[in-house]
PDB file of C-alpha atoms (C1' of nucleotides) in Angstrom:
ATOM      1  CA  UNK A   1      64.124  46.936  24.616  1.00 52.00           C
ATOM      2  CA  UNK A   2      66.067  46.093  21.486  1.00 59.00           C
ATOM      3  CA  UNK A   3      69.007  47.809  23.167  1.00 61.00           C
ATOM      4  CA  UNK A   4      68.737  45.586  26.207  1.00 65.00           C
ATOM      5  CA  UNK A   5      68.779  42.471  24.021  1.00 69.00           C
ATOM      6  CA  UNK A   6      71.735  43.647  21.960  1.00 70.00           C
ATOM      7  CA  UNK A   7      73.786  44.464  25.074  1.00 82.00           C
ATOM      8  CA  UNK A   8      72.860  41.406  27.158  1.00 92.00           C
ATOM      9  CA  UNK A   9      75.650  38.814  27.362  1.00 94.00           C
ATOM     10  CA  UNK A  10      75.015  35.324  25.941  1.00 98.00           C
ATOM     11  CA  UNK A  11      74.066  32.548  28.357  1.00 98.00           C
ATOM     12  CA  UNK A  12      77.240  30.877  29.693  1.00 98.00           C
ATOM     13  CA  UNK A  13      78.475  27.412  28.758  1.00 98.00           C
ATOM     14  CA  UNK A  14      77.401  26.043  32.146  1.00 98.00           C
ATOM     15  CA  UNK A  15      73.771  26.865  31.354  1.00 98.00           C
ATOM     16  CA  UNK A  16      73.812  24.268  28.578  1.00 98.00           C
ATOM     17  CA  UNK A  17      76.013  21.669  30.308  1.00 98.00           C
ATOM     18  CA  UNK A  18      72.994  20.101  32.067  1.00 98.00           C
ATOM     19  CA  UNK A  19      70.142  17.666  31.549  1.00 98.00           C
ATOM     20  CA  UNK A  20      68.293  18.931  28.438  1.00 98.00           C
ATOM     21  CA  UNK A  21      64.970  18.752  30.305  1.00 98.00           C
ATOM     22  CA  UNK A  22      66.240  21.346  32.783  1.00 98.00           C
ATOM     23  CA  UNK A  23      67.686  23.467  29.993  1.00 98.00           C
ATOM     24  CA  UNK A  24      64.420  23.246  28.039  1.00 98.00           C
ATOM     25  CA  UNK A  25      62.325  24.731  30.820  1.00 98.00           C
ATOM     26  CA  UNK A  26      64.960  27.342  31.676  1.00 98.00           C
ATOM     27  CA  UNK A  27      65.121  28.501  28.055  1.00 98.00           C
ATOM     28  CA  UNK A  28      61.509  29.724  28.232  1.00 98.00           C
ATOM     29  CA  UNK A  29      61.667  33.526  28.388  1.00 98.00           C
ATOM     30  CA  UNK A  30      65.231  33.768  27.057  1.00 98.00           C
ATOM     31  CA  UNK A  31      65.889  35.534  23.743  1.00 98.00           C
ATOM     32  CA  UNK A  32      67.226  33.832  20.618  1.00 98.00           C
ATOM     33  CA  UNK A  33      69.153  36.291  18.438  1.00 98.00           C
ATOM     34  CA  UNK A  34      70.240  35.803  14.808  1.00 98.00           C
ATOM     35  CA  UNK A  35      71.807  38.809  13.142  1.00 98.00           C
ATOM     36  CA  UNK A  36      69.436  41.743  13.613  1.00 98.00           C
ATOM     37  CA  UNK A  37      66.437  39.506  14.350  1.00 98.00           C
ATOM     38  CA  UNK A  38      65.347  38.146  17.730  1.00 98.00           C
ATOM     39  CA  UNK A  39      62.482  36.456  19.530  1.00 98.00           C
ATOM     40  CA  UNK A  40      61.575  35.320  23.025  1.00 98.00           C
ATOM     41  CA  UNK A  41      61.528  31.539  23.411  1.00 98.00           C
ATOM     42  CA  UNK A  42      58.023  30.328  24.309  1.00 98.00           C
ATOM     43  CA  UNK A  43      58.127  26.594  23.427  1.00 98.00           C
ATOM     44  CA  UNK A  44      60.844  23.914  23.680  1.00 98.00           C
ATOM     45  CA  UNK A  45      61.338  20.142  23.541  1.00 98.00           C
ATOM     46  CA  UNK A  46      64.123  18.011  25.040  1.00 98.00           C
ATOM     47  CA  UNK A  47      65.785  15.177  23.075  1.00 98.00           C
ATOM     48  CA  UNK A  48      67.723  12.702  25.178  1.00 98.00           C
ATOM     49  CA  UNK A  49      70.128  10.923  22.846  1.00 97.00           C
ATOM     50  CA  UNK A  50      70.777   7.231  23.455  1.00 97.00           C
ATOM     51  CA  UNK A  51      67.860   7.126  25.933  1.00 97.00           C
ATOM     52  CA  UNK A  52      65.406   8.582  23.409  1.00 98.00           C
ATOM     53  CA  UNK A  53      64.241   6.703  20.268  1.00 97.00           C
ATOM     54  CA  UNK A  54      62.881   9.993  18.872  1.00 98.00           C
ATOM     55  CA  UNK A  55      66.289  11.703  18.981  1.00 98.00           C
ATOM     56  CA  UNK A  56      68.407  11.995  15.835  1.00 98.00           C
ATOM     57  CA  UNK A  57      71.343  10.813  17.959  1.00 98.00           C
ATOM     58  CA  UNK A  58      69.560   7.685  19.227  1.00 98.00           C
ATOM     59  CA  UNK A  59      71.481   5.230  17.031  1.00 96.00           C
ATOM     60  CA  UNK A  60      74.906   6.522  16.120  1.00 95.00           C
ATOM     61  CA  UNK A  61      76.966   9.496  15.174  1.00 97.00           C
ATOM     62  CA  UNK A  62      76.624  10.556  11.534  1.00 97.00           C
ATOM     63  CA  UNK A  63      77.473  13.508   9.312  1.00 97.00           C
ATOM     64  CA  UNK A  64      74.066  15.018  10.062  1.00 98.00           C
ATOM     65  CA  UNK A  65      73.950  14.681  13.857  1.00 98.00           C
ATOM     66  CA  UNK A  66      77.680  15.229  14.574  1.00 98.00           C
ATOM     67  CA  UNK A  67      77.055  18.579  16.259  1.00 98.00           C
ATOM     68  CA  UNK A  68      74.895  16.883  18.902  1.00 98.00           C
ATOM     69  CA  UNK A  69      77.952  14.829  19.954  1.00 98.00           C
ATOM     70  CA  UNK A  70      80.084  17.922  20.392  1.00 98.00           C
ATOM     71  CA  UNK A  71      80.391  20.343  23.322  1.00 98.00           C
ATOM     72  CA  UNK A  72      77.320  22.056  24.821  1.00 98.00           C
ATOM     73  CA  UNK A  73      76.323  25.560  23.821  1.00 98.00           C
ATOM     74  CA  UNK A  74      76.622  24.983  20.081  1.00 98.00           C
ATOM     75  CA  UNK A  75      73.656  25.034  17.696  1.00 98.00           C
ATOM     76  CA  UNK A  76      72.573  21.809  15.972  1.00 98.00           C
ATOM     77  CA  UNK A  77      70.720  22.750  12.768  1.00 98.00           C
ATOM     78  CA  UNK A  78      69.120  20.020  10.659  1.00 98.00           C
ATOM     79  CA  UNK A  79      67.168  19.841   7.394  1.00 98.00           C
ATOM     80  CA  UNK A  80      63.871  17.965   7.280  1.00 98.00           C
ATOM     81  CA  UNK A  81      60.905  17.219   4.997  1.00 97.00           C
ATOM     82  CA  UNK A  82      62.950  18.293   2.002  1.00 96.00           C
ATOM     83  CA  UNK A  83      62.585  22.014   2.705  1.00 97.00           C
ATOM     84  CA  UNK A  84      62.733  22.996   6.375  1.00 98.00           C
ATOM     85  CA  UNK A  85      65.468  23.822   8.879  1.00 98.00           C
ATOM     86  CA  UNK A  86      65.141  23.375  12.649  1.00 98.00           C
ATOM     87  CA  UNK A  87      67.568  24.447  15.378  1.00 98.00           C
ATOM     88  CA  UNK A  88      68.627  22.986  18.717  1.00 98.00           C
ATOM     89  CA  UNK A  89      71.039  24.229  21.391  1.00 98.00           C
ATOM     90  CA  UNK A  90      73.258  21.266  22.292  1.00 98.00           C
ATOM     91  CA  UNK A  91      73.181  20.339  25.995  1.00 98.00           C
ATOM     92  CA  UNK A  92      74.871  17.968  28.466  1.00 98.00           C
ATOM     93  CA  UNK A  93      78.536  17.023  28.294  1.00 97.00           C
ATOM     94  CA  UNK A  94      80.599  16.429  25.186  1.00 96.00           C
ATOM     95  CA  UNK A  95      79.877  12.969  23.699  1.00 95.00           C
ATOM     96  CA  UNK A  96      76.464  13.021  25.389  1.00 98.00           C
ATOM     97  CA  UNK A  97      74.289  13.784  22.331  1.00 98.00           C
ATOM     98  CA  UNK A  98      71.368  15.608  23.934  1.00 98.00           C
ATOM     99  CA  UNK A  99      69.734  18.856  22.831  1.00 98.00           C
ATOM    100  CA  UNK A 100      66.673  21.102  23.000  1.00 99.00           C
ATOM    101  CA  UNK A 101      64.514  21.810  19.951  1.00 98.00           C
ATOM    102  CA  UNK A 102      63.370  25.447  19.917  1.00 98.00           C
ATOM    103  CA  UNK A 103      59.751  25.205  18.724  1.00 98.00           C
ATOM    104  CA  UNK A 104      58.352  28.745  18.952  1.00 98.00           C
ATOM    105  CA  UNK A 105      59.267  32.374  19.593  1.00 98.00           C
ATOM    106  CA  UNK A 106      57.444  35.589  20.307  1.00 98.00           C
ATOM    107  CA  UNK A 107      58.940  37.992  17.714  1.00 98.00           C
ATOM    108  CA  UNK A 108      60.931  40.783  19.336  1.00 98.00           C
ATOM    109  CA  UNK A 109      63.397  42.642  17.094  1.00 98.00           C
ATOM    110  CA  UNK A 110      63.814  42.927  13.326  1.00 98.00           C
ATOM    111  CA  UNK A 111      60.183  42.041  12.675  1.00 98.00           C
ATOM    112  CA  UNK A 112      60.197  43.778   9.288  1.00 98.00           C
ATOM    113  CA  UNK A 113      63.079  41.546   8.205  1.00 98.00           C
ATOM    114  CA  UNK A 114      61.203  38.492   9.487  1.00 98.00           C
ATOM    115  CA  UNK A 115      58.147  39.380   7.438  1.00 97.00           C
ATOM    116  CA  UNK A 116      60.327  39.661   4.349  1.00 97.00           C
ATOM    117  CA  UNK A 117      61.872  36.252   5.053  1.00 98.00           C
ATOM    118  CA  UNK A 118      58.436  34.683   5.674  1.00 97.00           C
ATOM    119  CA  UNK A 119      56.012  36.004   3.061  1.00 96.00           C
ATOM    120  CA  UNK A 120      53.496  33.233   3.833  1.00 96.00           C
ATOM    121  CA  UNK A 121      52.931  34.508   7.379  1.00 97.00           C
ATOM    122  CA  UNK A 122      49.894  36.787   7.365  1.00 95.00           C
ATOM    123  CA  UNK A 123      49.680  37.543  11.090  1.00 96.00           C
ATOM    124  CA  UNK A 124      52.436  38.361  13.569  1.00 97.00           C
ATOM    125  CA  UNK A 125      51.683  35.216  15.540  1.00 97.00           C
ATOM    126  CA  UNK A 126      52.345  33.035  12.457  1.00 97.00           C
ATOM    127  CA  UNK A 127      55.885  34.379  12.092  1.00 98.00           C
ATOM    128  CA  UNK A 128      57.678  32.071  14.556  1.00 98.00           C
ATOM    129  CA  UNK A 129      55.004  29.591  15.775  1.00 98.00           C
ATOM    130  CA  UNK A 130      56.844  26.415  14.767  1.00 98.00           C
ATOM    131  CA  UNK A 131      60.429  25.078  14.672  1.00 98.00           C
ATOM    132  CA  UNK A 132      60.849  25.576  10.917  1.00 98.00           C
ATOM    133  CA  UNK A 133      58.926  28.847  10.843  1.00 98.00           C
ATOM    134  CA  UNK A 134      61.233  30.455  13.387  1.00 98.00           C
ATOM    135  CA  UNK A 135      64.349  29.358  11.513  1.00 98.00           C
ATOM    136  CA  UNK A 136      62.968  30.867   8.318  1.00 98.00           C
ATOM    137  CA  UNK A 137      62.023  34.092  10.120  1.00 98.00           C
ATOM    138  CA  UNK A 138      65.436  34.437  11.769  1.00 98.00           C
ATOM    139  CA  UNK A 139      67.377  33.330   8.681  1.00 98.00           C
ATOM    140  CA  UNK A 140      68.834  30.261  10.414  1.00 98.00           C
ATOM    141  CA  UNK A 141      69.932  27.461   8.043  1.00 98.00           C
ATOM    142  CA  UNK A 142      72.519  24.720   7.543  1.00 98.00           C
ATOM    143  CA  UNK A 143      75.307  27.264   7.428  1.00 98.00           C
ATOM    144  CA  UNK A 144      74.683  27.836  11.146  1.00 98.00           C
ATOM    145  CA  UNK A 145      75.117  24.182  12.145  1.00 98.00           C
ATOM    146  CA  UNK A 146      77.763  23.993  14.869  1.00 98.00           C
ATOM    147  CA  UNK A 147      77.789  27.730  15.615  1.00 98.00           C
ATOM    148  CA  UNK A 148      78.867  28.524  19.176  1.00 98.00           C
ATOM    149  CA  UNK A 149      75.978  30.310  20.910  1.00 98.00           C
ATOM    150  CA  UNK A 150      78.191  31.334  23.821  1.00 98.00           C
ATOM    151  CA  UNK A 151      80.561  33.240  21.527  1.00 98.00           C
ATOM    152  CA  UNK A 152      77.868  34.609  19.233  1.00 98.00           C
ATOM    153  CA  UNK A 153      79.461  32.703  16.364  1.00 98.00           C
ATOM    154  CA  UNK A 154      77.913  33.603  12.951  1.00 98.00           C
ATOM    155  CA  UNK A 155      75.621  36.087  14.697  1.00 98.00           C
ATOM    156  CA  UNK A 156      73.602  33.549  16.698  1.00 98.00           C
ATOM    157  CA  UNK A 157      73.300  33.613  20.479  1.00 98.00           C
ATOM    158  CA  UNK A 158      70.804  33.241  23.318  1.00 98.00           C
ATOM    159  CA  UNK A 159      70.630  36.008  25.910  1.00 98.00           C
ATOM    160  CA  UNK A 160      68.853  36.778  29.172  1.00 98.00           C
ATOM    161  CA  UNK A 161      67.331  40.264  28.939  1.00 96.00           C
ATOM    162  CA  UNK A 162      66.213  40.240  32.558  1.00 95.00           C
ATOM    163  CA  UNK A 163      62.656  39.088  31.909  1.00 96.00           C
ATOM    164  CA  UNK A 164      61.326  36.829  34.675  1.00 96.00           C
ATOM    165  CA  UNK A 165      60.828  33.164  33.725  1.00 96.00           C
ATOM    166  CA  UNK A 166      57.190  32.149  33.168  1.00 97.00           C
ATOM    167  CA  UNK A 167      55.580  31.256  36.529  1.00 96.00           C
ATOM    168  CA  UNK A 168      53.833  28.012  35.569  1.00 96.00           C
ATOM    169  CA  UNK A 169      55.001  26.550  32.244  1.00 98.00           C
ATOM    170  CA  UNK A 170      52.863  23.835  30.659  1.00 98.00           C
ATOM    171  CA  UNK A 171      54.436  20.367  30.286  1.00 98.00           C
ATOM    172  CA  UNK A 172      53.132  18.030  27.551  1.00 97.00           C
ATOM    173  CA  UNK A 173      54.199  15.232  25.229  1.00 97.00           C
ATOM    174  CA  UNK A 174      56.244  16.156  22.170  1.00 97.00           C
ATOM    175  CA  UNK A 175      54.882  17.087  18.735  1.00 97.00           C
ATOM    176  CA  UNK A 176      55.375  15.474  15.340  1.00 96.00           C
ATOM    177  CA  UNK A 177      57.226  12.320  16.367  1.00 96.00           C
ATOM    178  CA  UNK A 178      56.343   8.624  16.085  1.00 94.00           C
ATOM    179  CA  UNK A 179      58.711   7.199  18.728  1.00 96.00           C
ATOM    180  CA  UNK A 180      58.663   7.765  22.512  1.00 97.00           C
ATOM    181  CA  UNK A 181      55.408   9.658  22.019  1.00 96.00           C
ATOM    182  CA  UNK A 182      54.416   9.459  25.702  1.00 96.00           C
ATOM    183  CA  UNK A 183      57.478  11.186  27.182  1.00 97.00           C
ATOM    184  CA  UNK A 184      56.437  14.574  28.687  1.00 98.00           C
ATOM    185  CA  UNK A 185      59.419  16.492  27.366  1.00 98.00           C
ATOM    186  CA  UNK A 186      57.758  19.554  25.799  1.00 98.00           C
ATOM    187  CA  UNK A 187      57.350  22.861  27.626  1.00 98.00           C
ATOM    188  CA  UNK A 188      55.597  26.080  26.676  1.00 98.00           C
ATOM    189  CA  UNK A 189      54.523  29.406  28.160  1.00 98.00           C
ATOM    190  CA  UNK A 190      50.931  29.118  29.365  1.00 97.00           C
ATOM    191  CA  UNK A 191      48.546  31.268  27.370  1.00 95.00           C
ATOM    192  CA  UNK A 192      51.119  32.579  24.886  1.00 97.00           C
ATOM    193  CA  UNK A 193      49.580  33.077  21.408  1.00 97.00           C
ATOM    194  CA  UNK A 194      52.890  32.309  19.633  1.00 98.00           C
ATOM    195  CA  UNK A 195      53.026  28.620  20.678  1.00 97.00           C
ATOM    196  CA  UNK A 196      52.889  26.187  17.732  1.00 97.00           C
ATOM    197  CA  UNK A 197      50.142  23.985  19.154  1.00 95.00           C
ATOM    198  CA  UNK A 198      48.511  24.753  22.551  1.00 91.00           C
TER     199      UNK A 198
ATOM    200  C1'  DA B   1      37.695  26.068  12.901  1.00 67.15           C
ATOM    201  C1'  DC B   2      39.099  21.772  11.287  1.00 67.15           C
ATOM    202  C1'  DC B   3      40.856  18.411   8.053  1.00 67.15           C
ATOM    203  C1'  DG B   4      43.398  16.271   4.086  1.00 67.15           C
ATOM    204  C1'  DG B   5      46.939  16.148   0.824  1.00 67.15           C
ATOM    205  C1'  DG B   6      51.063  17.821  -1.642  1.00 67.15           C
ATOM    206  C1'  DA B   7      55.612  19.817  -1.583  1.00 67.15           C
ATOM    207  C1'  DT B   8      60.460  18.402  -1.669  1.00 67.15           C
ATOM    208  C1'  DG B   9      65.067  16.095  -0.835  1.00 67.15           C
ATOM    209  C1'  DT B  10      68.184  14.184   2.669  1.00 67.15           C
ATOM    210  C1'  DT B  11      69.084  10.314   5.557  1.00 67.15           C
ATOM    211  C1'  DC B  12      69.020   5.834   6.857  1.00 67.15           C
ATOM    212  C1'  DT B  13      67.469   0.804   6.218  1.00 67.15           C
TER     213       DT B  13
ATOM    214  C1'  DG C   1      62.356   2.580  -0.830  1.00 67.15           C
ATOM    215  C1'  DA C   2      60.512   4.504   3.415  1.00 67.15           C
ATOM    216  C1'  DA C   3      60.575   7.808   6.844  1.00 67.15           C
ATOM    217  C1'  DC C   4      60.956  12.332   8.174  1.00 67.15           C
ATOM    218  C1'  DA C   5      61.539  16.669  15.467  1.00 67.15           C
ATOM    219  C1'  DT C   6      57.034  20.540   8.941  1.00 67.15           C
ATOM    220  C1'  DC C   7      54.365  23.921   6.543  1.00 67.15           C
ATOM    221  C1'  DC C   8      50.939  25.707   3.375  1.00 67.15           C
ATOM    222  C1'  DC C   9      46.873  25.750   0.732  1.00 67.15           C
ATOM    223  C1'  DG C  10      42.342  24.673  -0.508  1.00 67.15           C
ATOM    224  C1'  DG C  11      38.306  22.211   0.759  1.00 67.15           C
ATOM    225  C1'  DT C  12      34.246  21.869   3.854  1.00 67.15           C
ATOM    226  C1'  DG C  13      31.142  23.170   7.898  1.00 67.15           C
TER     227       DG C  13
END
DNA sequence: ACCGGGATGTTCT
DNA sequence: GAACATCCCGGTG
């Protein structure tokens, strides 16, 4: 199974060049790879730029959010709460600053490395059950901001290993925000134990 | 299981 | 100076 993931081609640019809400649901079941570590995406949230007060790109372009304004298929990585990194595949067209926050993974490959990178995680399901947890487990940080997922730039990519998409994903409001709290732009795999908050 | 508070520093007002 | 797309630990029940 690791072999399938390593050989699978990255998702094409066109996959990302769409409404982030469509990309968010279609990312469920795909595999995020960073170096020798990988996990199946089980939870996502869409952020809609100028139409979304909760988005980092709601007001204007800045040094931090610049990647969101760039072409789709690149990874926007930001630092928050003084210690955590979170990662987002950029979606839509260039200059349309929309993206999808990857919120949870089911660990797949390189689990021993993940455990070493996340000593606080006691159980397997604590390894990647949150947007900052999964970045720590996969070793994703600010040095990956802007990396091209389609080219596998800096070792990061998202692949389709042939697994069927989840049949009936759950849709809910987003987590951890104080603006646009009623927008139903979070998706997760029903019943999956690796989701950050069922 | 659930809840409350502290960590820690960048970004924006 | 406040807010922050979070996590962890230690308390209680």
